[in-house]
Structures are given as C-alpha cells and as structure tokens.
Amino acid sequence: MSQEFETSLGEHELADLAVGCTVLAGGGGGDPRVGLMMAINAVQHHGPVSVIQLDDVADSDTVFAAGMVGAPTVMMEKIANGGEGRVIQDTLQARLGTRISAMMPMEMGGINGVLPVAWAVNAGLPLVDGDLMGRAFPELQMCTPHLHDIPSRPSVLVDERSQAITFDTAGNVWLERLMRNTVSVLGGCASAGLYPMSGAVARGPVIRGTVSTAVRIGRAIRTAGASPFEALDSEAEVYPLITGKVIDVERHTAGGFVRGSAVIEGTETDSGRLVRVEFQNENLVALEDGEPIATVPDIITLLDRHTAHGIVTEHIRYGQRVVLSVFRGPTQWRSEAGLRVVGPRAFGYDVEFKPVEERHAPTH
Amino acid sequence: MSQEFETSLGEHELADLAVGCTVLAGGGGGDPRVGLMMAINAVQHHGPVSVIQLDDVADSDTVFAAGMVGAPTVMMEKIANGGEGRVIQDTLQARLGTRISAMMPMEMGGINGVLPVAWAVNAGLPLVDGDLMGRAFPELQMCTPHLHDIPSRPSVLVDERSQAITFDTAGNVWLERLMRNTVSVLGGCASAGLYPMSGAVARGPVIRGTVSTAVRIGRAIRTAGASPFEALDSEAEVYPLITGKVIDVERHTAGGFVRGSAVIEGTETDSGRLVRVEFQNENLVALEDGEPIATVPDIITLLDRHTAHGIVTEHIRYGQRVVLSVFRGPTQWRSEAGLRVVGPRAFGYDVEFKPVEERHAPTH
C-alpha cells in the first residue's frame, strides 16, 4: 500500500474521495453524491482545496471538525447552502477569541467525508488530513476526543437558513441529546461544528491520514476497470464475509436516525448461507445463525458486487448483489475505553467485541 | 389609583409582587411560590433589589428580559439554581461586546414576575420596572418587541446544570419553536434570556411600570383584611364575569404547555349560569352558552373568592370558589398588529376580539 498523502483535492480527487467514503463509512454517513456536487462546485469556483497534515497545525492554532448531523435520508433532500463552514468558523472564533486555522471532517464516511471540502473551500480554510471517527458513527460522542475526555465546547449547529445555535453542555452525551433534538426541529438535518481544539490538544485524538486513505481506496476502485475488488485488495485489508443477494430490507427514519436491518442470501460459493445486518445509520452487527460474525467498531460495509462501491443503508434494496465486507476498525475504538463508547454493548447488543481478524481471514 | 413607582424590593414588597403576579397573569406564569422563596433568599443575602425606570437606562446601555420557559407544572419541581441570570448576562455580554446594565422580567405573571428578582440580585443588576408582555403569555414571540420587528437575538437558554445554549434564529417564531423543543429535552423547563436591546431600542416595546403595578395590587389585597376585592377594586379596573364554583377541570401537560379547560357554575346572584374557560398555560377564552364573553389579550383570571389571589391554571381544582375576573389587556396587544400575534385567532379561536369594556361593566 502506498504511503503518500494528498496535498490538494481537485475534481478527480474528490470523485475518488467520495467512492472511498462509501467503502469506509460502514453503511452510514449518507450518500456522498450531494456533498460531492457541492465540493466540485466549490473547487470549480475557488480552485482545489489545500490539504495539510495535523503536524502542520501549530500547537496554538485552533481547528474544528464539521459534518452534517441528522438522518441521511433527509440530507439527500434538505441540502446545505455551502456557507455553513464559514458561519461555524466565525461563531467559534468570536466565542473562543482565537483564529481558526483549519478544519477537518468529523467522520470519514458518506457525505460527511466530502461536504466539508465545500465548506473549507468556501471559508478559505485548509482541510486537515484526518478526522475524529476514522469511519462513520451515528452519535456525536462517538468521536475520539470523547475518549480523551475532551468536551466539544462550544459546539455550533447551523442550518441552510443560516440560523446558528451554540451549545455549552455538561459533556458530550448531553450535546448529542440536545443537538439531535434540535436537528429534528430544524427539519431533520443541519450542519455542525464540533470539538474545537488547539493543535496541541488535537494531536492525541485526531485519526491521521484518513482523507488520503479514502482518496487512495476510491482511486483504486475507480481506475480498476473490470477488477475493482482486486484493486481494493491492493489498497486495504478486506475481510469478505459473504457474497450474495439482498432478499429483505426493513428501514424506518425516527429520531434523526435510519434504523433497520437487511438480509443477504449467499450466492456462488456462499449458497445456502443467510446473513442479517442490523443498522442505526451505520451497520452495527452482522449475524449468521443468530450469532454475531462481525460488529462495530469494525467497519461493516455492503459493497456492490460489480463496482465495489459501498452501499449506504438508506440505499439498500431488494435484489442488490453485494459482497458484505469488513475492515478493521480504528485502533482507538478497539481499546477498552473505546468499546465502552462504540462497541456492540454501547448499541444495545449483549455481545463481546471480537476483532474481525480473529474470526475471519482477509482476502490476502 | 396611586402613581408612585417602587425603587427597591425587599421581602415585603416581594410578597406583594407575588400576589399581584397571580392576579395579572391571566392564569399562567406558574405558581410564584418557588420564585418568591428564591427571591426572598437572594435579598436576605444581598439586600433589596434596586428597581429603576426604563428612562433611567441610557440609550447606549444594554438590557435584556428573562424568565423560565416551559410547563408551569415542571417549574414547581425542577427548580432553577438562582445563578442563571448571571450566566445569561455573561453570555450576552460576550456575544454582543457590550455591558449589560439592567434586566427585566419577560412577563409580569406567575413565577416569572418574581424569579427574575433573584437573578437580578445574584447578578448584581438593577431590575427595570417593566416587562415585555404586561401579563403572561405562553409563547416567546408574544412579546412586545416582536410587534416592533425586533428580533430576540441572540437568545440564551440556561438550565440548572448551567448548560447554556445560544440561539441566532431567523425570527422569533423560529426561536419559540427551537427553544421550546430544547426546553423539553432539558427536562421540561429552563431559564431564558431574551430580546437583548439597547436602551434606545427598548423605549418603544417595553411596557412600563408593571412591576410597581403588580406590587401595588398585591399590597392592596394582602393588607385588605376581610375585603380584598374592595381593595383590588381601588387599585385596578376589574370586570367580574361570574362568581361561582369550579365543577369540572381537565388538564394535560404536553409539548411544554399545560392545556385544558375548567367549568364554573354560578353561585349567589349568578346561580343558573355556567361559564367555561379554556387555557394554554394562560386562560384564553371564557365562554357562556357557547359564545365568547371574554378573550385574550384581555387578562382573564380566576380569583379566589375569599382572598382575591389569582389561581394559576395548574392549581384549578373541583370545588374552588372563584370570581372569574377580567382586566383590560395591555394597549400594545389590542392593536391590529397585536391581535395578529395574541388575539383569539392566533390561538385557533375563530372569533373577533371584543374589548372587555364593550361587553361588560367594571365594578366601579
């Protein structure tokens, strides 16, 4: 696997990023399409976005993370206006009395891996090559600063009417509760600025290089011609669980989340097998014969059998041909403290987390 | 009626204020008892609160209004900590870059006529003799600045955990919607700072002298011995509608409001009559034989037959002996623009507003 990092993202890189984000999202984060269109529009007007490494951020500089919060089904329709990043930046700067020097995606998945590029470009800020989840997750305390006891304070919520709500809460779980509810009142989704941190404070939690990783994975898949899965294998450690057809999907949008399940019937060498995936925006567990065969925080994604693009949970449909694939979850989340926040028990599943590499073999 | 204004409020004046607030609240604003205890506690520690007239506020000074937002039934149990006024002041000063020189009650009714005294004392601010409703109303856009196209911006919500949420909304109706919902998440009530204004801007909307009016009415009733109604008559223009007994009351708390109705069966010279009162925190309409006999924005209050204290809607009980009384609503609300915001149609009643003095005779 190549080690190089992106230094700027133009239209081609953004298309790669979007595909990579569907793979890494674990089914969540929303369809990147609207975010990609906005990001392409922004770089067409203002030129490519500059990408910097976290180590390029000075100790005393301030950075923040951003993303849309709400139901992915709504994000596809109630579209951001592109200026929210700037409103967030101005609000944070006024509150903190410091200058914001860069921003990063809150999560590396779905629309939220791509849309922050539009915000960064429109605000004139560089994008930090990293994020706070290393994948996508449904709730706001499921960010690495929370593991380091760093509060998201203040947090800012902005909608497409440029209304702004600033939160100073007693911890990140209160923030999730309050912001989630406010998002409902605003119509189901809104744009959030979270976890403003100095460069010094950011060094611990930020998961580095994830923008570049997503671009690299997306580029491999997009340029692979007839063998996208081979290309994916060359860029990532993939654990395929089952190749099959979606024969059932149940999904409902409530309280800001898309919840439900899908059943995959095995085909080819997996004939006779049935695997069920349960999700809350993101895929949480994969079950076979009633037993978990993969869980969060490992990244569980339905990949399209032909293109190897990831399928977001709101797009799962009867008849889709998929390869249910797992990637190792980010290291910070696999710790004991991390599992308390994003392990299966944190989502209500009474099962122990077992790393995917202890259950299955990778493709290579 | 005497014309003098209060210049400070100590324990006696606060007890008067609380009673006056029950009369002027129109059934809403919540039971002042908890607010009175907090205000008394505050003045015991810090001395009487200084009361100033609006004209004592310089054009360039900044003032704000404050009150608890939520269901009165919850306000009696989920008690403020007394320091919310200071948190609001600090948040507004930081946001606006100006010095706050005074604060006032948001409404002159119920707990919200008294509790702001505790906040003012604990924050070291004088209290302006005035408010933004001239009575109590259930929703946040039902404040006089809204009639003058003055947005409540920013607005601040603080809970007893000292969490603070700041709102910059696209207008006051959006603020009501967002703040009301947030109050639900916080447990059903919280403390709000609203309509920060310069002295110059405040001159139009603020309803002047209402703190003094409430104190004067309360003092008259409390010192009246056996004839509180005569004492009330000497201080206010009262329109009694019916003397009777509460024979039915239906009430439920939902969405931050206490909604319901009560039926009064006439006694003494009113025998044979039945009047129904419908409320949403505040009493909205009084009906007899299916026809309205009084409506918002006139102040409709159930007064205790023996003490002349006002009864808040959450304390209406079967068997209570009451005099259903009406006072002229504040002039600003009786205008065409005012009626669009707080007239009967604004609450869903398809009736024209008719001033109480055109339907009934006052007691003197």
mmCIF file of N, CA and C in Angstrom, chain A residues 140-237:
data_model
loop_
_atom_site.group_PDB
_atom_site.id
_atom_site.type_symbol
_atom_site.label_atom_id
_atom_site.label_comp_id
_atom_site.label_asym_id
_atom_site.label_seq_id
_atom_site.Cartn_x
_atom_site.Cartn_y
_atom_site.Cartn_z
ATOM 1 N N LEU A 140 -22.791 11.817 18.364
ATOM 2 C CA LEU A 140 -21.726 12.813 18.419
ATOM 3 C C LEU A 140 -20.672 12.570 19.493
ATOM 4 N N GLN A 141 -21.000 11.767 20.510
ATOM 5 C CA GLN A 141 -19.961 11.483 21.498
ATOM 6 C C GLN A 141 -19.054 10.364 20.986
ATOM 7 N N MET A 142 -19.397 9.797 19.846
ATOM 8 C CA MET A 142 -18.616 8.714 19.252
ATOM 9 C C MET A 142 -17.492 9.295 18.399
ATOM 10 N N CYS A 143 -16.779 10.240 18.982
ATOM 11 C CA CYS A 143 -15.630 10.879 18.365
ATOM 12 C C CYS A 143 -14.452 10.704 19.301
ATOM 13 N N THR A 144 -13.264 10.567 18.722
ATOM 14 C CA THR A 144 -12.101 10.238 19.546
ATOM 15 C C THR A 144 -11.789 11.238 20.658
ATOM 16 N N PRO A 145 -12.059 12.550 20.488
ATOM 17 C CA PRO A 145 -11.796 13.449 21.630
ATOM 18 C C PRO A 145 -12.558 13.018 22.885
ATOM 19 N N HIS A 146 -13.725 12.431 22.710
ATOM 20 C CA HIS A 146 -14.511 11.981 23.865
ATOM 21 C C HIS A 146 -13.738 10.941 24.672
ATOM 22 N N LEU A 147 -12.958 10.124 23.972
ATOM 23 C CA LEU A 147 -12.133 9.125 24.659
ATOM 24 C C LEU A 147 -11.020 9.775 25.461
ATOM 25 N N HIS A 148 -10.641 10.970 25.031
ATOM 26 C CA HIS A 148 -9.572 11.688 25.715
ATOM 27 C C HIS A 148 -10.144 12.707 26.703
ATOM 28 N N ASP A 149 -11.438 12.549 27.022
ATOM 29 C CA ASP A 149 -12.110 13.467 27.951
ATOM 30 C C ASP A 149 -12.079 14.912 27.471
ATOM 31 N N ILE A 150 -12.089 15.098 26.182
ATOM 32 C CA ILE A 150 -12.130 16.445 25.625
ATOM 33 C C ILE A 150 -13.581 16.754 25.282
ATOM 34 N N PRO A 151 -14.141 17.825 25.902
ATOM 35 C CA PRO A 151 -15.525 18.163 25.595
ATOM 36 C C PRO A 151 -15.630 18.913 24.269
ATOM 37 N N SER A 152 -16.718 18.715 23.551
ATOM 38 C CA SER A 152 -16.983 19.521 22.364
ATOM 39 C C SER A 152 -17.624 20.811 22.863
ATOM 40 N N ARG A 153 -16.792 21.827 23.058
ATOM 41 C CA ARG A 153 -17.318 23.038 23.667
ATOM 42 C C ARG A 153 -16.582 24.287 23.223
ATOM 43 N N PRO A 154 -17.269 25.262 22.651
ATOM 44 C CA PRO A 154 -18.675 25.155 22.325
ATOM 45 C C PRO A 154 -18.867 24.360 21.031
ATOM 46 N N SER A 155 -20.081 23.901 20.826
ATOM 47 C CA SER A 155 -20.435 23.284 19.561
ATOM 48 C C SER A 155 -21.402 24.227 18.861
ATOM 49 N N VAL A 156 -21.434 24.170 17.556
ATOM 50 C CA VAL A 156 -22.287 25.081 16.790
ATOM 51 C C VAL A 156 -23.115 24.279 15.802
ATOM 52 N N LEU A 157 -24.386 24.585 15.730
ATOM 53 C CA LEU A 157 -25.264 23.964 14.737
ATOM 54 C C LEU A 157 -25.767 25.069 13.822
ATOM 55 N N VAL A 158 -25.660 24.850 12.520
ATOM 56 C CA VAL A 158 -26.073 25.855 11.536
ATOM 57 C C VAL A 158 -26.986 25.175 10.534
ATOM 58 N N ASP A 159 -28.075 25.843 10.159
ATOM 59 C CA ASP A 159 -28.908 25.241 9.117
ATOM 60 C C ASP A 159 -28.767 26.022 7.816
ATOM 61 N N GLU A 160 -29.501 25.574 6.804
ATOM 62 C CA GLU A 160 -29.335 26.177 5.476
ATOM 63 C C GLU A 160 -29.947 27.582 5.414
ATOM 64 N N ARG A 161 -30.710 27.976 6.458
ATOM 65 C CA ARG A 161 -31.215 29.347 6.553
ATOM 66 C C ARG A 161 -30.200 30.234 7.287
ATOM 67 N N SER A 162 -29.045 29.640 7.619
ATOM 68 C CA SER A 162 -28.006 30.328 8.387
ATOM 69 C C SER A 162 -28.406 30.652 9.821
ATOM 70 N N GLN A 163 -29.406 29.961 10.345
ATOM 71 C CA GLN A 163 -29.659 30.063 11.773
ATOM 72 C C GLN A 163 -28.501 29.348 12.471
ATOM 73 N N ALA A 164 -28.108 29.855 13.629
ATOM 74 C CA ALA A 164 -26.983 29.249 14.337
ATOM 75 C C ALA A 164 -27.358 29.048 15.794
ATOM 76 N N ILE A 165 -27.069 27.867 16.306
ATOM 77 C CA ILE A 165 -27.306 27.582 17.714
ATOM 78 C C ILE A 165 -25.995 27.087 18.304
ATOM 79 N N THR A 166 -25.590 27.696 19.404
ATOM 80 C CA THR A 166 -24.324 27.371 20.061
ATOM 81 C C THR A 166 -24.605 26.628 21.350
ATOM 82 N N PHE A 167 -23.881 25.547 21.580
ATOM 83 C CA PHE A 167 -24.131 24.685 22.731
ATOM 84 C C PHE A 167 -22.928 24.657 23.672
ATOM 85 N N ASP A 168 -23.190 24.938 24.953
ATOM 86 C CA ASP A 168 -22.189 24.710 26.008
ATOM 87 C C ASP A 168 -22.809 23.707 26.962
ATOM 88 N N THR A 169 -22.480 22.457 26.775
ATOM 89 C CA THR A 169 -23.201 21.427 27.517
ATOM 90 C C THR A 169 -22.340 20.791 28.595
ATOM 91 N N ALA A 170 -23.009 20.077 29.486
ATOM 92 C CA ALA A 170 -22.327 19.333 30.554
ATOM 93 C C ALA A 170 -21.889 17.993 29.972
ATOM 94 N N GLY A 171 -20.963 18.015 29.011
ATOM 95 C CA GLY A 171 -20.452 16.773 28.453
ATOM 96 C C GLY A 171 -21.008 16.466 27.072
ATOM 97 N N ASN A 172 -20.401 15.467 26.444
ATOM 98 C CA ASN A 172 -20.698 15.183 25.046
ATOM 99 C C ASN A 172 -21.980 14.360 24.845
ATOM 100 N N VAL A 173 -22.370 13.638 25.851
ATOM 101 C CA VAL A 173 -23.627 12.875 25.707
ATOM 102 C C VAL A 173 -24.803 13.837 25.746
ATOM 103 N N TRP A 174 -24.734 14.856 26.616
ATOM 104 C CA TRP A 174 -25.763 15.914 26.635
ATOM 105 C C TRP A 174 -25.779 16.625 25.280
ATOM 106 N N LEU A 175 -24.597 16.863 24.712
ATOM 107 C CA LEU A 175 -24.538 17.531 23.413
ATOM 108 C C LEU A 175 -25.285 16.710 22.365
ATOM 109 N N GLU A 176 -25.028 15.402 22.337
ATOM 110 C CA GLU A 176 -25.690 14.528 21.367
ATOM 111 C C GLU A 176 -27.206 14.634 21.526
ATOM 112 N N ARG A 177 -27.653 14.578 22.765
ATOM 113 C CA ARG A 177 -29.096 14.613 23.050
ATOM 114 C C ARG A 177 -29.710 15.938 22.593
ATOM 115 N N LEU A 178 -29.066 17.046 22.949
ATOM 116 C CA LEU A 178 -29.620 18.361 22.636
ATOM 117 C C LEU A 178 -29.517 18.674 21.148
ATOM 118 N N MET A 179 -28.355 18.370 20.564
ATOM 119 C CA MET A 179 -28.162 18.694 19.160
ATOM 120 C C MET A 179 -29.065 17.825 18.285
ATOM 121 N N ARG A 180 -29.204 16.566 18.651
ATOM 122 C CA ARG A 180 -30.025 15.653 17.858
ATOM 123 C C ARG A 180 -31.455 16.157 17.829
ATOM 124 N N ASN A 181 -31.956 16.562 18.980
ATOM 125 C CA ASN A 181 -33.325 17.054 19.074
ATOM 126 C C ASN A 181 -33.515 18.341 18.291
ATOM 127 N N THR A 182 -32.524 19.226 18.371
ATOM 128 C CA THR A 182 -32.606 20.485 17.645
ATOM 129 C C THR A 182 -32.605 20.216 16.146
ATOM 130 N N VAL A 183 -31.823 19.252 15.718
ATOM 131 C CA VAL A 183 -31.777 18.884 14.307
ATOM 132 C C VAL A 183 -33.168 18.453 13.834
ATOM 133 N N SER A 184 -33.879 17.735 14.663
ATOM 134 C CA SER A 184 -35.251 17.341 14.309
ATOM 135 C C SER A 184 -36.118 18.556 14.064
ATOM 136 N N VAL A 185 -36.040 19.539 14.959
ATOM 137 C CA VAL A 185 -36.857 20.745 14.817
ATOM 138 C C VAL A 185 -36.482 21.522 13.568
ATOM 139 N N LEU A 186 -35.210 21.481 13.208
ATOM 140 C CA LEU A 186 -34.749 22.201 12.020
ATOM 141 C C LEU A 186 -35.133 21.488 10.730
ATOM 142 N N GLY A 187 -35.748 20.321 10.860
ATOM 143 C CA GLY A 187 -36.224 19.639 9.663
ATOM 144 C C GLY A 187 -35.586 18.296 9.386
ATOM 145 N N GLY A 188 -34.669 17.843 10.249
ATOM 146 C CA GLY A 188 -34.137 16.502 10.084
ATOM 147 C C GLY A 188 -32.652 16.431 9.832
ATOM 148 N N CYS A 189 -32.037 17.548 9.429
ATOM 149 C CA CYS A 189 -30.586 17.559 9.329
ATOM 150 C C CYS A 189 -30.092 19.000 9.394
ATOM 151 N N ALA A 190 -28.871 19.182 9.845
ATOM 152 C CA ALA A 190 -28.246 20.502 9.908
ATOM 153 C C ALA A 190 -26.736 20.293 9.962
ATOM 154 N N SER A 191 -25.982 21.380 9.922
ATOM 155 C CA SER A 191 -24.517 21.310 9.835
ATOM 156 C C SER A 191 -23.895 21.650 11.179
ATOM 157 N N ALA A 192 -22.964 20.827 11.616
ATOM 158 C CA ALA A 192 -22.389 21.022 12.942
ATOM 159 C C ALA A 192 -20.901 21.278 12.903
ATOM 160 N N GLY A 193 -20.478 22.176 13.783
ATOM 161 C CA GLY A 193 -19.063 22.390 14.058
ATOM 162 C C GLY A 193 -18.800 21.879 15.458
ATOM 163 N N LEU A 194 -17.831 20.981 15.593
ATOM 164 C CA LEU A 194 -17.639 20.264 16.856
ATOM 165 C C LEU A 194 -16.179 20.223 17.268
ATOM 166 N N TYR A 195 -16.001 19.936 18.541
ATOM 167 C CA TYR A 195 -14.671 19.675 19.109
ATOM 168 C C TYR A 195 -13.606 20.680 18.649
ATOM 169 N N PRO A 196 -13.860 21.983 18.842
ATOM 170 C CA PRO A 196 -12.777 22.928 18.561
ATOM 171 C C PRO A 196 -11.618 22.629 19.517
ATOM 172 N N MET A 197 -10.417 22.552 18.949
ATOM 173 C CA MET A 197 -9.253 22.181 19.764
ATOM 174 C C MET A 197 -8.037 22.959 19.287
ATOM 175 N N SER A 198 -7.116 23.176 20.190
ATOM 176 C CA SER A 198 -5.825 23.700 19.778
ATOM 177 C C SER A 198 -5.069 22.566 19.073
ATOM 178 N N GLY A 199 -4.091 22.921 18.305
ATOM 179 C CA GLY A 199 -3.259 21.909 17.661
ATOM 180 C C GLY A 199 -2.653 20.962 18.689
ATOM 181 N N ALA A 200 -2.240 21.551 19.825
ATOM 182 C CA ALA A 200 -1.628 20.730 20.871
ATOM 183 C C ALA A 200 -2.595 19.675 21.382
ATOM 184 N N VAL A 201 -3.822 20.080 21.614
ATOM 185 C CA VAL A 201 -4.818 19.151 22.158
ATOM 186 C C VAL A 201 -5.250 18.129 21.113
ATOM 187 N N ALA A 202 -5.228 18.553 19.852
ATOM 188 C CA ALA A 202 -5.727 17.681 18.786
ATOM 189 C C ALA A 202 -4.815 16.493 18.495
ATOM 190 N N ARG A 203 -3.568 16.605 18.899
ATOM 191 C CA ARG A 203 -2.606 15.575 18.495
ATOM 192 C C ARG A 203 -2.981 14.179 18.972
ATOM 193 N N GLY A 204 -3.561 14.084 20.158
ATOM 194 C CA GLY A 204 -3.930 12.778 20.688
ATOM 195 C C GLY A 204 -5.087 12.151 19.940
ATOM 196 N N PRO A 205 -6.218 12.841 19.860
ATOM 197 C CA PRO A 205 -7.406 12.198 19.333
ATOM 198 C C PRO A 205 -7.496 12.049 17.810
ATOM 199 N N VAL A 206 -7.025 13.038 17.059
ATOM 200 C CA VAL A 206 -7.275 13.009 15.615
ATOM 201 C C VAL A 206 -6.691 11.753 14.971
ATOM 202 N N ILE A 207 -7.512 11.086 14.165
ATOM 203 C CA ILE A 207 -7.052 9.909 13.424
ATOM 204 C C ILE A 207 -6.453 10.431 12.112
ATOM 205 N N ARG A 208 -5.162 10.245 11.948
ATOM 206 C CA ARG A 208 -4.442 10.928 10.875
ATOM 207 C C ARG A 208 -4.525 10.200 9.541
ATOM 208 N N GLY A 209 -4.469 10.992 8.469
ATOM 209 C CA GLY A 209 -4.308 10.438 7.123
ATOM 210 C C GLY A 209 -5.563 9.825 6.524
ATOM 211 N N THR A 210 -6.708 9.986 7.152
ATOM 212 C CA THR A 210 -7.900 9.270 6.680
ATOM 213 C C THR A 210 -8.464 9.851 5.385
ATOM 214 N N VAL A 211 -8.245 11.128 5.140
ATOM 215 C CA VAL A 211 -8.689 11.691 3.857
ATOM 216 C C VAL A 211 -7.884 11.036 2.728
ATOM 217 N N SER A 212 -6.593 10.982 2.923
ATOM 218 C CA SER A 212 -5.726 10.351 1.909
ATOM 219 C C SER A 212 -6.079 8.884 1.717
ATOM 220 N N THR A 213 -6.357 8.189 2.800
ATOM 221 C CA THR A 213 -6.728 6.774 2.698
ATOM 222 C C THR A 213 -7.992 6.610 1.856
ATOM 223 N N ALA A 214 -8.973 7.458 2.121
ATOM 224 C CA ALA A 214 -10.223 7.357 1.372
ATOM 225 C C ALA A 214 -9.998 7.666 -0.108
ATOM 226 N N VAL A 215 -9.173 8.668 -0.394
ATOM 227 C CA VAL A 215 -8.875 9.008 -1.783
ATOM 228 C C VAL A 215 -8.182 7.839 -2.479
ATOM 229 N N ARG A 216 -7.251 7.240 -1.787
ATOM 230 C CA ARG A 216 -6.465 6.147 -2.359
ATOM 231 C C ARG A 216 -7.345 4.945 -2.662
ATOM 232 N N ILE A 217 -8.219 4.606 -1.731
ATOM 233 C CA ILE A 217 -9.129 3.484 -1.939
ATOM 234 C C ILE A 217 -10.081 3.793 -3.092
ATOM 235 N N GLY A 218 -10.627 4.991 -3.099
ATOM 236 C CA GLY A 218 -11.544 5.372 -4.159
ATOM 237 C C GLY A 218 -10.867 5.392 -5.525
ATOM 238 N N ARG A 219 -9.655 5.897 -5.567
ATOM 239 C CA ARG A 219 -8.927 5.967 -6.833
ATOM 240 C C ARG A 219 -8.681 4.561 -7.364
ATOM 241 N N ALA A 220 -8.290 3.653 -6.473
ATOM 242 C CA ALA A 220 -8.016 2.271 -6.909
ATOM 243 C C ALA A 220 -9.270 1.645 -7.510
ATOM 244 N N ILE A 221 -10.386 1.826 -6.825
ATOM 245 C CA ILE A 221 -11.636 1.235 -7.304
ATOM 246 C C ILE A 221 -12.065 1.862 -8.625
ATOM 247 N N ARG A 222 -11.974 3.157 -8.731
ATOM 248 C CA ARG A 222 -12.468 3.861 -9.912
ATOM 249 C C ARG A 222 -11.632 3.602 -11.152
ATOM 250 N N THR A 223 -10.337 3.363 -10.951
ATOM 251 C CA THR A 223 -9.455 3.177 -12.109
ATOM 252 C C THR A 223 -9.216 1.704 -12.407
ATOM 253 N N ALA A 224 -9.982 0.829 -11.724
ATOM 254 C CA ALA A 224 -9.675 -0.608 -11.787
ATOM 255 C C ALA A 224 -10.267 -1.328 -12.979
ATOM 256 N N GLY A 225 -11.108 -0.639 -13.752
ATOM 257 C CA GLY A 225 -11.711 -1.341 -14.880
ATOM 258 C C GLY A 225 -12.587 -2.480 -14.399
ATOM 259 N N ALA A 226 -12.274 -3.693 -14.833
ATOM 260 C CA ALA A 226 -13.145 -4.827 -14.560
ATOM 261 C C ALA A 226 -12.887 -5.499 -13.229
ATOM 262 N N SER A 227 -11.830 -5.100 -12.525
ATOM 263 C CA SER A 227 -11.474 -5.809 -11.291
ATOM 264 C C SER A 227 -11.365 -4.878 -10.085
ATOM 265 N N PRO A 228 -12.463 -4.233 -9.746
ATOM 266 C CA PRO A 228 -12.373 -3.289 -8.624
ATOM 267 C C PRO A 228 -12.042 -3.958 -7.295
ATOM 268 N N PHE A 229 -12.473 -5.206 -7.123
ATOM 269 C CA PHE A 229 -12.193 -5.864 -5.843
ATOM 270 C C PHE A 229 -10.717 -6.194 -5.703
ATOM 271 N N GLU A 230 -10.082 -6.546 -6.809
ATOM 272 C CA GLU A 230 -8.634 -6.769 -6.737
ATOM 273 C C GLU A 230 -7.923 -5.469 -6.398
ATOM 274 N N ALA A 231 -8.405 -4.360 -7.013
ATOM 275 C CA ALA A 231 -7.791 -3.063 -6.744
ATOM 276 C C ALA A 231 -7.975 -2.684 -5.281
ATOM 277 N N LEU A 232 -9.187 -2.939 -4.780
ATOM 278 C CA LEU A 232 -9.453 -2.629 -3.369
ATOM 279 C C LEU A 232 -8.533 -3.438 -2.468
ATOM 280 N N ASP A 233 -8.370 -4.702 -2.802
ATOM 281 C CA ASP A 233 -7.492 -5.574 -2.014
ATOM 282 C C ASP A 233 -6.075 -5.048 -1.954
ATOM 283 N N SER A 234 -5.641 -4.365 -3.020
ATOM 284 C CA SER A 234 -4.265 -3.890 -3.036
ATOM 285 C C SER A 234 -4.078 -2.650 -2.160
ATOM 286 N N GLU A 235 -5.185 -2.021 -1.792
ATOM 287 C CA GLU A 235 -5.081 -0.791 -1.002
ATOM 288 C C GLU A 235 -5.579 -0.943 0.438
ATOM 289 N N ALA A 236 -6.276 -2.029 0.717
ATOM 290 C CA ALA A 236 -6.852 -2.176 2.066
ATOM 291 C C ALA A 236 -6.889 -3.639 2.462
ATOM 292 N N GLU A 237 -6.960 -3.855 3.758
ATOM 293 C CA GLU A 237 -7.073 -5.219 4.273
ATOM 294 C C GLU A 237 -8.552 -5.529 4.423
#
